[in-house]
Amino acid sequence: MMQAFGALAFSTAALAETSSDNVLSIEVEGRALTLYKEDEASVGTRTNTPIDETPQSVQVITQELIEDQAANEVTDLFRSMSGVSYFNYGIIKMRGFEQESQVLYDGVKGDPFRTFTIPQLFNIEEVQTLKGPTGALYGAGEAGGVINYVTKKPTYEQENTIELAAGNKDFLSGSVESSGPANEDGTQRYRVGVYTSSEDSYRNNVEEDNEIIDLGYAWDLSDDSTLTLQYTHFYQLGERVRGVPIDSDGNFLTDSSWNSNEPDDYQEFESDIFQANLEHSINDWLDSNFTFRYYETEETQKYHQSRALTDTDSDGVNDAVTRQYRDQTRIYKGFDLASYFVADLGEHTIVTGADYHFASEDELFYYSGTTDGTSSTPSALSLTDPSYDDDISAYDMSLNRDRSTDLNQIGIYVQDQWRATDKINLVTGARLDYIQEDVVDNDDGSDNASYDDIGYSARIGATYNMSSQFKPYTSFSTGLTPQSASDQLSSEDGSLFDPEENQQFEVGARTYLANNKLNLNMALFHIVKNNVLTEDPDDDDYNVAIGEIRSQGFELDILADITPRWVANISYTYTDLEVKDDDDALRVLSNSPYNQLGLWTRYEFPSIDSSIAFGMDYVSEQTDRDENTIKPYTIYDLSWQTRWQDWKFQANIKNLFDKEYAIAGFTTESGAIVGERRRIYLKASYDF
């Protein structure tokens, strides 16, 4: 975190001697560009490439912005991530497409949080996004893009921080972080981080506890080699919370604190992640990078799911919901091996690599029915006067599924970054992937399935350094999303469906105006996904791969120095989504706002070493899967920071005006996901 509050910061590359008049020129960077902008990112090319030379939209959320917004989990950052919107739980939408598993850690697959747990940020240094198909680099994935979490590593300089925080709804948290050299010359370094928190909610029967342990050790084996070992443990005990029923106009049918869960319902999540990375410089033009990542995750869910609205007193008004009780355990295991070589050949930088991704899931799912209302099944729950007194131990439980899934993916790729002229940079890349998935029905074997395929992805793009103020780019990229093995069973003649294919054309520009006080990043994109499975028009018992989804839109990210002390970070997104020949169109179109606008602006008071910040998050109207309206909303946040000696004090108010709103929706029965009401956080941290 930067501690100086000067009016301007000077780039380390600011001094350049001109050849014509031998006069030193100074390039001035505005305050916003030093606080909230990262000049380089690896997510777009696997090398530390200037973002201005990456021909695809790249956005980086810096540690300063994460801390300013008091972001504990990634959903707290969506206002500052153009093209990204909330879908449900840990699933987001990027450029209109659901991104369930397109997550990287330090450029490698292996997401421990899965579908129903939201990624935590305690051990994250920065969040990078690469938007649009990324198949040429990272293989099979969704069309919208990928998020890369850059984890905190051991540092050469000693850094020690203790932090305590409190807030309303009984929020309490504490953390300790220590990082620095482990020997005199700093060739060995360590990191230790411990975090714990607990809190209640505005929703009935909802509490949450978090524990995180993050360890790291880096060892310079020689002047040319560094080995970094990391271990992270996550534990969360909370609830799988569904929504509040709404009508077709998006009005809540009861108080937004209503919840279908009983007091003893819970969701427990525990994960252990091991990662090892070896960086080695082979000679002065060839470097190598090897990463091994392994994780084990267990997720247990015991919760009541709303199933249908019902009229218990026959007055024509739905006043309760029937419920289903679900007891689910999912065990995930995965490991990844990733290696690549970077050859610096003058005008060409060649990256070649191969990776292997394995992921397994064991799912055991029991449920208790929803219809008879006897003591052996969940009772209906009133919308207006809920009584949480069911005896869960008396439920009759039935097996829904007992299933194991194994996914194997092997990929090889090559990329060329070519400095064609002093102003033009070209990037080309191609990748070949082999994908295999097996599903085993451990109950009776009736749903066993197996699938394998080969897919190709490519990218070509160019950046043009027209001037120091205007730097346009363009690119064409492709990717693929394999059909699941279970979906292959819906083929009428038994033939395999081809993977979904996606392609994007993007043009954009990065501009630096008003003496570098205004940075505008603009992108126009057009994405088409083909081979989407849809109901066979000749036989609705089967599917055919004829569906198509088209997404196009505009993104604008602004960093501005309004005055020497006043900076702003603004992100705007317009997304137009269209579905053709797909009987699941309502799901695809759900939770897809046309317009999103996020603002974070900060004003500094150097004389008292303090700053005040203000945030806004606007999301336009959406629909759920039943075409019920999710109303537009605007939320405001406020923050204050001050420093005194080695202390930093911070206060954040989220949802400043305590607005009641829904951020997304499922179905009429499951309801809309309720946004958090006003939350106040007070934090004190001490560096020692």
XYZ file of C-alpha atoms in Angstrom:
688
model
C 0.000 0.000 0.000
C 1.389 3.395 -0.905
C 1.754 5.696 2.054
C 2.741 8.973 0.438
C -0.063 11.279 -0.605
C 1.669 13.579 -3.115
C -0.156 15.257 -5.941
C 1.724 13.388 -8.658
C 3.913 10.280 -8.943
C 6.710 9.904 -11.418
C 7.249 6.796 -13.486
C 10.536 4.984 -12.964
C 10.827 5.054 -16.732
C 10.172 8.764 -16.805
C 13.559 10.008 -17.937
C 14.341 9.561 -21.604
C 16.971 11.464 -23.557
C 15.640 12.732 -26.874
C 17.864 12.143 -29.862
C 17.061 15.474 -31.509
C 17.848 18.073 -28.882
C 19.503 16.115 -26.074
C 16.864 17.409 -23.630
C 15.558 15.260 -20.823
C 11.799 14.622 -21.037
C 9.716 13.666 -18.019
C 6.672 11.403 -18.342
C 4.225 12.163 -15.556
C 1.816 9.545 -14.261
C -1.345 10.725 -12.565
C -2.222 9.654 -9.046
C -4.952 7.270 -10.275
C -2.484 5.473 -12.549
C -0.154 4.779 -9.631
C -2.898 3.653 -7.222
C -5.289 1.604 -9.318
C -3.486 0.740 -12.555
C -1.102 -2.119 -13.279
C 1.051 -1.659 -16.381
C 1.873 -5.338 -16.918
C -0.032 -8.611 -16.565
C 0.806 -12.213 -17.348
C -2.756 -13.452 -17.872
C -2.898 -12.338 -21.532
C 0.306 -13.957 -22.787
C 1.868 -15.979 -19.885
C 4.751 -13.469 -19.968
C 4.991 -10.181 -18.099
C 3.745 -8.198 -21.057
C 2.705 -4.547 -20.983
C -1.082 -4.449 -21.120
C -0.796 -1.868 -23.909
C 0.890 -4.570 -26.032
C -1.749 -7.251 -25.328
C -4.327 -7.426 -28.161
C -7.256 -8.441 -25.972
C -9.072 -6.762 -23.113
C -7.140 -7.189 -19.854
C -8.108 -5.646 -16.526
C -6.242 -5.797 -13.217
C -7.701 -5.070 -9.786
C -4.758 -3.918 -7.665
C -4.125 -4.556 -3.991
C -4.770 -0.857 -3.301
C -8.263 -1.065 -4.764
C -9.003 -4.328 -2.933
C -8.027 -2.730 0.374
C -9.806 0.562 -0.302
C -13.094 -1.242 -0.961
C -12.646 -3.536 2.073
C -13.196 -6.480 -0.282
C -13.235 -9.817 1.537
C -14.519 -11.854 -1.427
C -14.479 -11.353 -5.176
C -18.138 -10.251 -5.413
C -17.137 -7.063 -3.567
C -15.094 -6.066 -6.644
C -17.654 -6.522 -9.415
C -18.366 -2.783 -9.632
C -14.773 -2.287 -10.788
C -14.677 -5.222 -13.240
C -16.262 -4.296 -16.559
C -18.002 -7.146 -18.341
C -18.443 -9.121 -15.100
C -21.800 -9.588 -13.365
C -23.213 -11.778 -10.609
C -25.069 -14.985 -11.541
C -25.307 -17.016 -8.330
C -23.018 -18.170 -5.526
C -19.551 -18.613 -7.008
C -20.765 -18.454 -10.630
C -20.408 -15.195 -12.528
C -21.168 -13.976 -16.020
C -18.464 -12.510 -18.243
C -19.586 -10.805 -21.417
C -22.925 -12.599 -21.080
C -21.648 -16.169 -20.555
C -21.772 -18.235 -17.370
C -18.267 -18.794 -16.021
C -18.585 -21.712 -13.638
C -15.043 -23.034 -13.635
C -12.934 -20.616 -15.705
C -10.688 -19.646 -12.810
C -6.904 -19.668 -12.588
C -4.516 -19.293 -9.683
C -1.121 -17.938 -10.753
C -2.019 -18.898 -14.316
C -2.913 -22.515 -13.466
C -6.283 -24.240 -13.207
C -7.460 -25.749 -9.934
C -10.223 -23.705 -8.300
C -10.899 -24.948 -4.747
C -14.125 -22.960 -4.308
C -16.245 -24.720 -6.923
C -19.877 -23.752 -7.528
C -21.414 -22.835 -4.183
C -18.598 -21.079 -2.327
C -17.379 -17.618 -3.286
C -13.600 -17.063 -3.684
C -11.988 -15.325 -0.704
C -9.320 -12.635 -1.111
C -7.171 -12.819 2.025
C -4.282 -14.525 0.214
C -4.761 -12.658 -3.095
C -2.367 -9.918 -4.250
C -4.330 -8.866 -7.339
C -7.155 -10.066 -9.589
C -6.578 -10.234 -13.349
C -9.231 -10.746 -16.013
C -8.729 -11.717 -19.659
C -11.975 -11.214 -21.534
C -13.273 -13.265 -24.414
C -12.237 -16.783 -25.539
C -8.920 -17.843 -24.003
C -8.562 -21.273 -25.576
C -5.266 -20.489 -27.336
C -3.585 -20.151 -23.934
C -5.659 -22.023 -21.367
C -7.622 -24.607 -23.329
C -11.247 -25.615 -22.925
C -13.383 -23.017 -21.186
C -16.302 -20.656 -21.520
C -16.486 -17.884 -24.088
C -16.617 -14.921 -21.722
C -13.043 -15.050 -20.451
C -11.034 -16.102 -17.442
C -10.177 -14.730 -14.000
C -6.639 -15.183 -12.702
C -5.979 -14.780 -8.975
C -2.370 -13.814 -8.272
C -1.546 -15.155 -4.806
C 0.627 -13.465 -2.207
C 4.210 -14.738 -2.187
C 7.125 -14.501 0.256
C 8.804 -11.074 0.021
C 12.430 -9.940 0.052
C 11.624 -7.112 2.472
C 10.267 -7.780 5.952
C 6.520 -7.095 6.113
C 4.460 -7.728 9.260
C 0.832 -6.718 9.743
C -1.782 -7.417 12.372
C -5.364 -6.401 11.670
C -8.600 -6.358 13.672
C -12.057 -5.497 12.337
C -15.590 -5.242 13.706
C -18.968 -4.296 12.327
C -22.700 -4.546 12.674
C -24.445 -7.906 12.532
C -21.808 -9.160 14.972
C -19.022 -9.054 12.420
C -15.594 -9.747 13.918
C -12.363 -10.596 12.139
C -8.678 -10.752 12.826
C -5.582 -11.562 10.809
C -1.815 -11.745 11.102
C 0.571 -11.684 8.142
C 4.346 -11.936 8.222
C 6.631 -12.171 5.226
C 10.323 -11.622 4.657
C 13.802 -13.133 4.445
C 14.495 -16.390 6.290
C 18.284 -16.008 6.113
C 20.776 -13.154 6.033
C 21.166 -12.825 2.266
C 17.446 -13.233 1.529
C 17.911 -16.241 -0.738
C 15.264 -17.965 1.357
C 12.011 -16.230 2.223
C 8.803 -17.108 4.036
C 5.180 -16.060 4.328
C 2.693 -16.815 7.119
C -0.888 -15.569 7.047
C -3.788 -16.440 9.352
C -7.322 -15.048 9.063
C -10.550 -15.679 10.969
C -13.972 -14.042 10.864
C -17.557 -14.546 12.027
C -20.756 -12.678 11.228
C -24.549 -12.797 11.184
C -26.853 -11.674 8.374
C -30.046 -9.779 7.704
C -31.516 -13.093 6.494
C -33.135 -15.470 9.003
C -31.036 -18.404 10.229
C -27.820 -17.281 8.528
C -24.391 -17.094 10.133
C -20.933 -17.519 8.664
C -17.479 -18.379 10.016
C -14.261 -18.299 7.986
C -10.776 -19.576 8.706
C -7.793 -19.233 6.360
C -4.190 -20.362 6.817
C -1.740 -19.310 4.101
C 1.896 -20.432 4.122
C 4.692 -19.924 1.635
C 8.422 -20.546 1.291
C 10.635 -19.316 -1.563
C 14.181 -20.490 -2.116
C 16.653 -19.114 -4.635
C 18.386 -22.365 -5.491
C 20.897 -20.409 -7.571
C 21.158 -17.086 -9.351
C 19.047 -18.637 -12.106
C 16.465 -20.734 -10.221
C 13.746 -20.033 -7.657
C 11.502 -22.643 -6.042
C 8.306 -21.396 -4.360
C 6.190 -23.701 -2.180
C 2.705 -22.723 -0.965
C 0.002 -24.252 1.196
C -3.438 -22.736 1.835
C -6.250 -24.036 4.016
C -9.807 -22.689 3.754
C -12.667 -23.470 6.107
C -16.137 -21.948 5.972
C -19.252 -22.794 7.938
C -22.381 -21.027 6.754
C -25.596 -21.658 4.870
C -26.554 -22.349 1.295
C -29.053 -19.512 1.071
C -31.619 -19.415 -1.709
C -33.733 -16.409 -2.605
C -36.962 -14.728 -1.572
C -40.042 -15.378 -3.775
C -41.013 -12.516 -6.083
C -43.891 -11.725 -8.417
C -43.543 -11.146 -12.154
C -42.751 -7.449 -11.570
C -39.897 -8.226 -9.197
C -41.666 -7.364 -5.944
C -40.764 -9.463 -2.917
C -43.767 -11.518 -1.734
C -42.560 -11.266 1.861
C -39.929 -9.540 3.951
C -36.461 -9.785 2.419
C -35.171 -11.383 5.646
C -37.284 -14.483 4.924
C -35.368 -17.705 4.400
C -36.502 -21.229 3.547
C -33.803 -22.787 5.757
C -34.298 -24.154 9.258
C -31.917 -23.019 12.058
C -29.887 -26.252 11.896
C -29.313 -26.105 8.140
C -25.737 -25.460 7.103
C -23.117 -25.537 4.390
C -19.611 -26.582 5.380
C -16.665 -26.070 3.082
C -13.077 -27.197 3.675
C -10.203 -27.173 1.242
C -6.449 -27.771 1.233
C -4.299 -26.504 -1.627
C -0.647 -27.285 -2.314
C 1.341 -25.505 -5.001
C 4.971 -25.667 -6.123
C 6.540 -23.453 -8.773
C 10.039 -23.610 -10.228
C 11.332 -20.731 -12.322
C 14.624 -21.364 -14.078
C 16.650 -19.233 -16.445
C 18.373 -21.689 -18.762
C 20.512 -19.059 -20.476
C 20.317 -15.399 -21.404
C 17.523 -15.977 -23.943
C 15.572 -18.996 -22.655
C 13.529 -19.250 -19.429
C 11.356 -22.059 -18.093
C 8.458 -22.269 -15.665
C 7.039 -25.410 -14.009
C 4.011 -25.507 -11.683
C 2.344 -28.305 -9.754
C -0.991 -27.597 -8.052
C -3.092 -30.024 -6.002
C -6.285 -29.478 -4.046
C -8.824 -31.435 -2.013
C -12.197 -29.898 -1.232
C -15.168 -31.252 0.690
C -18.498 -29.467 0.631
C -21.435 -30.598 2.780
C -24.864 -29.008 2.348
C -27.949 -29.641 4.453
C -30.674 -27.184 3.540
C -34.346 -26.640 2.689
C -35.133 -25.738 -0.907
C -38.331 -23.900 -1.874
C -40.258 -25.957 -4.421
C -43.648 -24.368 -5.118
C -45.770 -21.447 -4.032
C -49.021 -22.519 -2.402
C -52.283 -21.003 -1.148
C -52.907 -22.596 2.260
C -56.191 -20.797 3.079
C -57.726 -20.841 -0.437
C -58.114 -17.066 -0.601
C -56.474 -16.821 -4.010
C -53.166 -15.481 -2.654
C -50.032 -17.584 -2.357
C -48.956 -17.376 1.277
C -46.463 -20.247 1.714
C -43.963 -22.446 -0.092
C -43.582 -26.188 -0.078
C -40.030 -27.328 0.580
C -37.604 -30.118 -0.131
C -34.821 -31.040 2.281
C -31.489 -31.803 0.645
C -28.485 -33.555 2.115
C -25.569 -33.303 -0.304
C -21.881 -34.091 -0.013
C -19.427 -33.260 -2.773
C -15.766 -34.200 -2.636
C -13.501 -32.584 -5.211
C -9.912 -33.484 -5.960
C -7.689 -32.134 -8.660
C -4.123 -31.646 -9.712
C -2.450 -29.704 -12.470
C 0.950 -29.899 -14.092
C 1.849 -26.874 -16.197
C 5.130 -26.060 -17.899
C 6.236 -23.600 -20.512
C 9.371 -22.106 -22.018
C 9.906 -18.475 -23.008
C 12.478 -17.780 -25.716
C 13.569 -14.168 -26.216
C 14.733 -14.105 -29.831
C 15.048 -10.390 -30.341
C 12.016 -9.271 -32.299
C 10.191 -12.514 -31.434
C 9.240 -13.862 -28.021
C 8.174 -17.485 -28.359
C 6.183 -19.276 -25.659
C 5.727 -23.032 -25.920
C 4.122 -25.165 -23.274
C 2.080 -28.155 -22.205
C -0.255 -28.774 -19.299
C -2.309 -31.531 -17.752
C -5.510 -30.912 -15.780
C -7.315 -33.555 -13.729
C -10.486 -32.967 -11.709
C -12.719 -35.477 -9.945
C -16.057 -35.056 -8.205
C -17.856 -37.542 -5.961
C -21.437 -36.515 -5.250
C -23.889 -38.122 -2.828
C -27.351 -36.539 -2.790
C -30.307 -37.497 -0.581
C -33.591 -35.634 -0.339
C -36.946 -35.623 1.391
C -40.027 -34.901 -0.726
C -42.279 -31.865 -0.869
C -45.909 -32.852 -1.209
C -47.696 -34.611 1.640
C -46.761 -32.225 4.469
C -46.619 -35.016 7.058
C -43.974 -35.276 9.735
C -41.916 -37.462 7.404
C -41.379 -34.642 4.896
C -40.652 -30.920 5.222
C -43.646 -28.785 6.140
C -44.767 -25.841 4.050
C -43.289 -22.558 5.284
C -45.402 -19.435 5.645
C -44.239 -16.347 3.801
C -45.686 -13.950 6.348
C -45.238 -15.820 9.654
C -42.562 -18.498 9.189
C -42.283 -21.088 11.943
C -38.923 -22.857 11.973
C -39.665 -25.952 14.027
C -39.394 -28.982 11.726
C -37.874 -32.156 13.160
C -35.363 -32.941 10.431
C -34.434 -36.278 12.000
C -37.982 -37.529 11.290
C -37.763 -36.948 7.529
C -37.928 -39.924 5.180
C -34.892 -39.610 2.908
C -34.497 -40.936 -0.622
C -31.400 -41.268 -2.768
C -31.304 -38.819 -5.671
C -27.869 -39.662 -7.046
C -24.576 -41.244 -6.134
C -22.199 -40.246 -8.898
C -18.489 -39.917 -9.661
C -17.024 -37.785 -12.446
C -13.422 -37.718 -13.694
C -12.128 -35.109 -16.129
C -8.759 -35.286 -17.901
C -7.436 -32.554 -20.152
C -4.060 -32.431 -21.899
C -2.999 -29.425 -23.948
C -0.002 -28.202 -25.939
C 0.340 -24.690 -27.288
C 2.660 -22.206 -28.964
C 2.582 -18.425 -29.050
C 4.635 -15.796 -30.866
C 4.888 -12.182 -29.714
C 6.447 -10.368 -32.658
C 7.645 -6.784 -32.493
C 7.063 -6.226 -36.207
C 8.002 -2.524 -36.135
C 8.680 0.118 -33.517
C 4.920 0.682 -33.326
C 3.274 -2.627 -34.266
C 3.212 -5.733 -32.076
C 1.609 -8.966 -33.293
C 0.501 -11.901 -31.159
C -0.391 -15.263 -32.679
C -1.092 -18.497 -30.873
C -2.577 -21.953 -31.297
C -3.418 -24.809 -28.967
C -4.427 -28.460 -29.245
C -6.447 -30.079 -26.443
C -7.431 -33.655 -25.695
C -10.398 -33.943 -23.315
C -11.819 -37.053 -21.633
C -14.660 -37.235 -19.131
C -16.142 -40.307 -17.431
C -19.306 -40.390 -15.326
C -20.009 -43.418 -13.113
C -23.423 -44.004 -11.561
C -22.571 -45.686 -8.262
C -26.233 -46.581 -7.660
C -27.325 -48.814 -10.541
C -25.056 -47.805 -13.419
C -27.937 -46.526 -15.546
C -26.303 -43.114 -16.060
C -22.754 -44.224 -16.818
C -21.242 -42.156 -19.596
C -17.896 -41.557 -21.246
C -16.696 -38.948 -23.691
C -13.440 -37.889 -25.317
C -12.578 -35.407 -28.036
C -9.859 -33.231 -29.540
C -10.249 -29.494 -29.947
C -8.284 -26.640 -31.481
C -8.101 -23.003 -30.448
C -6.300 -20.008 -31.913
C -5.713 -16.302 -31.524
C -4.281 -13.559 -33.702
C -4.083 -9.933 -32.713
C -2.169 -6.709 -33.079
C -1.486 -3.568 -31.074
C -0.467 -0.276 -32.656
C 1.425 2.398 -30.732
C -0.006 5.264 -32.749
C 1.243 7.777 -30.188
C 1.893 8.031 -26.459
C -1.756 9.095 -26.108
C -3.563 6.579 -28.363
C -2.876 2.832 -28.612
C -5.497 0.821 -30.529
C -5.633 -2.968 -30.844
C -7.631 -5.692 -32.539
C -7.868 -9.458 -32.195
C -9.677 -12.590 -33.288
C -9.747 -15.497 -30.826
C -11.442 -18.874 -30.579
C -12.141 -21.403 -27.862
C -14.115 -24.524 -27.110
C -16.335 -25.873 -24.351
C -16.650 -29.685 -24.263
C -20.091 -31.214 -23.940
C -20.446 -33.079 -20.669
C -20.290 -36.858 -20.778
C -23.837 -37.095 -19.377
C -25.155 -34.818 -22.133
C -23.734 -37.197 -24.728
C -26.439 -39.673 -23.676
C -29.062 -37.397 -25.216
C -27.838 -38.120 -28.744
C -30.522 -40.065 -30.649
C -28.206 -42.168 -32.816
C -25.450 -42.514 -30.206
C -22.982 -40.315 -32.081
C -20.906 -37.852 -30.048
C -21.697 -34.162 -30.041
C -18.896 -31.840 -31.089
C -17.689 -29.382 -28.419
C -19.297 -25.974 -28.243
C -17.205 -23.613 -30.347
C -16.823 -19.927 -29.570
C -15.123 -17.124 -31.408
C -14.661 -13.438 -30.723
C -13.750 -10.380 -32.751
C -12.622 -7.461 -30.605
C -11.365 -3.959 -31.298
C -10.304 -1.509 -28.653
C -8.023 1.313 -27.649
C -6.052 2.423 -24.631
C -5.651 6.157 -24.320
C -3.647 8.450 -22.050
C -4.966 11.991 -22.230
C -4.568 15.310 -20.399
C -0.905 14.738 -19.619
C -1.602 11.196 -18.361
C -4.301 12.348 -15.979
C -7.012 10.475 -17.930
C -6.665 6.835 -18.945
C -9.497 5.398 -21.070
C -9.648 1.699 -21.996
C -12.341 0.953 -24.575
C -13.379 -2.390 -26.109
C -16.019 -3.457 -28.639
C -16.635 -7.215 -28.772
C -18.726 -9.678 -30.769
C -18.815 -13.308 -29.548
C -20.647 -16.250 -31.104
C -20.950 -19.677 -29.495
C -22.100 -22.568 -31.700
C -22.993 -26.241 -31.178
C -25.079 -25.493 -28.103
C -27.274 -28.500 -27.264
C -30.966 -27.929 -27.747
C -34.089 -30.061 -27.974
C -34.405 -32.093 -31.159
C -37.314 -30.525 -33.105
C -38.274 -33.995 -34.389
C -38.107 -35.803 -31.041
C -38.112 -33.960 -27.720
C -36.580 -36.989 -25.966
C -33.224 -36.134 -27.548
C -30.937 -33.171 -28.160
C -29.176 -31.818 -31.223
C -26.168 -29.496 -31.372
C -27.611 -26.613 -33.392
C -27.959 -23.890 -30.773
C -26.238 -20.538 -31.026
C -25.590 -17.734 -28.543
C -24.437 -14.300 -29.640
C -23.089 -11.673 -27.269
C -21.892 -8.248 -28.287
C -21.227 -5.094 -26.411
C -19.035 -2.258 -25.284
C -16.804 -1.791 -22.247
C -15.238 1.381 -20.948
C -12.787 1.630 -18.043
C -11.673 5.058 -16.864
C -8.915 6.108 -14.480
C -8.881 9.850 -13.927
C -7.217 12.547 -11.865
C -10.055 15.009 -11.372
C -7.691 17.147 -9.288
C -4.214 16.362 -7.934
C -5.898 14.952 -4.808
C -9.092 13.543 -6.283
C -9.058 10.338 -8.389
C -11.781 8.192 -9.926
C -12.088 4.630 -11.202
C -15.135 4.099 -13.457
C -16.268 0.957 -15.299
C -19.193 0.758 -17.709
C -20.511 -2.247 -19.623
C -23.209 -2.647 -22.259
C -24.009 -6.274 -23.165
C -26.573 -7.463 -25.700
C -27.230 -11.203 -25.539
C -29.222 -13.142 -28.142
C -30.070 -16.856 -28.180
C -30.984 -18.806 -31.309
C -32.251 -22.367 -31.615
C -31.885 -23.162 -27.921
C -34.774 -24.447 -25.791
C -32.886 -23.358 -22.656
C -32.866 -19.717 -23.735
C -34.453 -18.446 -20.526
C -31.565 -19.783 -18.461
C -29.014 -18.308 -20.850
C -30.685 -14.892 -20.828
C -31.320 -14.805 -17.074
C -29.272 -12.442 -14.924
C -27.924 -10.601 -17.966
C -28.229 -6.833 -17.475
C -27.844 -4.626 -20.533
C -26.089 -1.885 -18.560
C -23.735 -1.813 -15.600
C -21.911 1.154 -14.147
C -19.401 1.075 -11.304
C -17.671 4.032 -9.683
C -14.990 4.336 -7.033
C -13.620 7.790 -6.313
C -11.140 8.855 -3.640
C -10.091 12.229 -2.252
C -6.907 12.630 -0.232
C -6.035 14.972 2.653
C -2.210 14.946 2.747
C -1.971 17.225 5.791
C -3.674 14.603 7.990
C -2.535 11.530 6.001
C -6.142 10.554 5.305
C -8.536 9.908 2.454
C -12.258 9.573 1.901
C -13.757 7.404 -0.840
C -17.181 6.990 -2.377
C -18.524 4.089 -4.447
C -21.550 3.467 -6.639
C -22.812 0.282 -8.269
C -25.637 0.421 -10.839
C -27.120 -2.656 -12.530
C -30.007 -2.342 -14.979
C -33.118 -4.521 -15.154
C -32.690 -8.293 -15.523
C -34.940 -11.354 -15.643
C -34.803 -14.754 -13.945
C -35.319 -18.141 -15.601
C -39.096 -17.726 -15.495
C -38.903 -14.232 -17.035
C -39.769 -12.531 -13.764
C -38.273 -9.065 -13.557
C -35.251 -8.371 -11.395
C -35.482 -4.661 -10.770
C -32.594 -2.296 -11.485
C -30.689 -1.067 -8.480
C -28.094 1.493 -7.439
C -26.018 1.000 -4.304
C -23.664 3.508 -2.680
C -20.655 2.892 -0.436
C -18.510 5.184 1.696
C -14.996 4.745 3.063
C -12.578 6.649 5.304
C -8.886 5.897 5.808
C -6.307 7.550 7.997
C -2.727 6.728 8.940
C -0.919 7.495 12.174
C 2.660 6.331 12.503
C 2.518 2.557 11.777
C -1.254 2.341 12.179
C -3.962 2.476 9.539
C -7.586 2.995 10.509
C -10.414 2.410 8.061
C -14.205 2.636 8.110
C -16.411 1.298 5.297
C -20.175 1.583 4.951
C -21.596 -0.685 2.265
C -25.125 -0.037 0.963
C -25.010 3.388 2.555
C -28.754 4.060 2.296
C -29.798 0.530 3.360
C -31.536 -0.249 0.080
C -33.638 -3.413 -0.234
C -32.915 -5.010 -3.587
C -32.283 -8.230 -5.497
C -28.985 -8.819 -7.282
C -30.073 -11.843 -9.363
C -32.816 -14.451 -9.639
C -33.494 -18.153 -10.064
C -37.111 -19.166 -10.571
C -40.486 -18.064 -9.236
C -40.287 -20.654 -6.461
C -36.628 -20.268 -5.527
C -36.963 -16.517 -5.652
C -34.512 -13.680 -6.127
C -31.121 -13.438 -4.433
C -31.298 -10.629 -1.935
C -28.531 -8.039 -1.858
C -26.869 -7.333 1.474
C -28.396 -4.525 3.513
C -26.301 -1.809 5.148
C -23.052 -3.138 6.589
C -20.547 -1.136 8.623
C -16.933 -2.243 8.981
C -14.323 -0.670 11.274
C -10.759 -1.821 10.814
C -7.404 -1.148 12.463
C -4.110 -2.536 11.177
C -0.589 -2.185 12.521
C 2.624 -2.660 10.547
C 5.616 -3.792 12.579
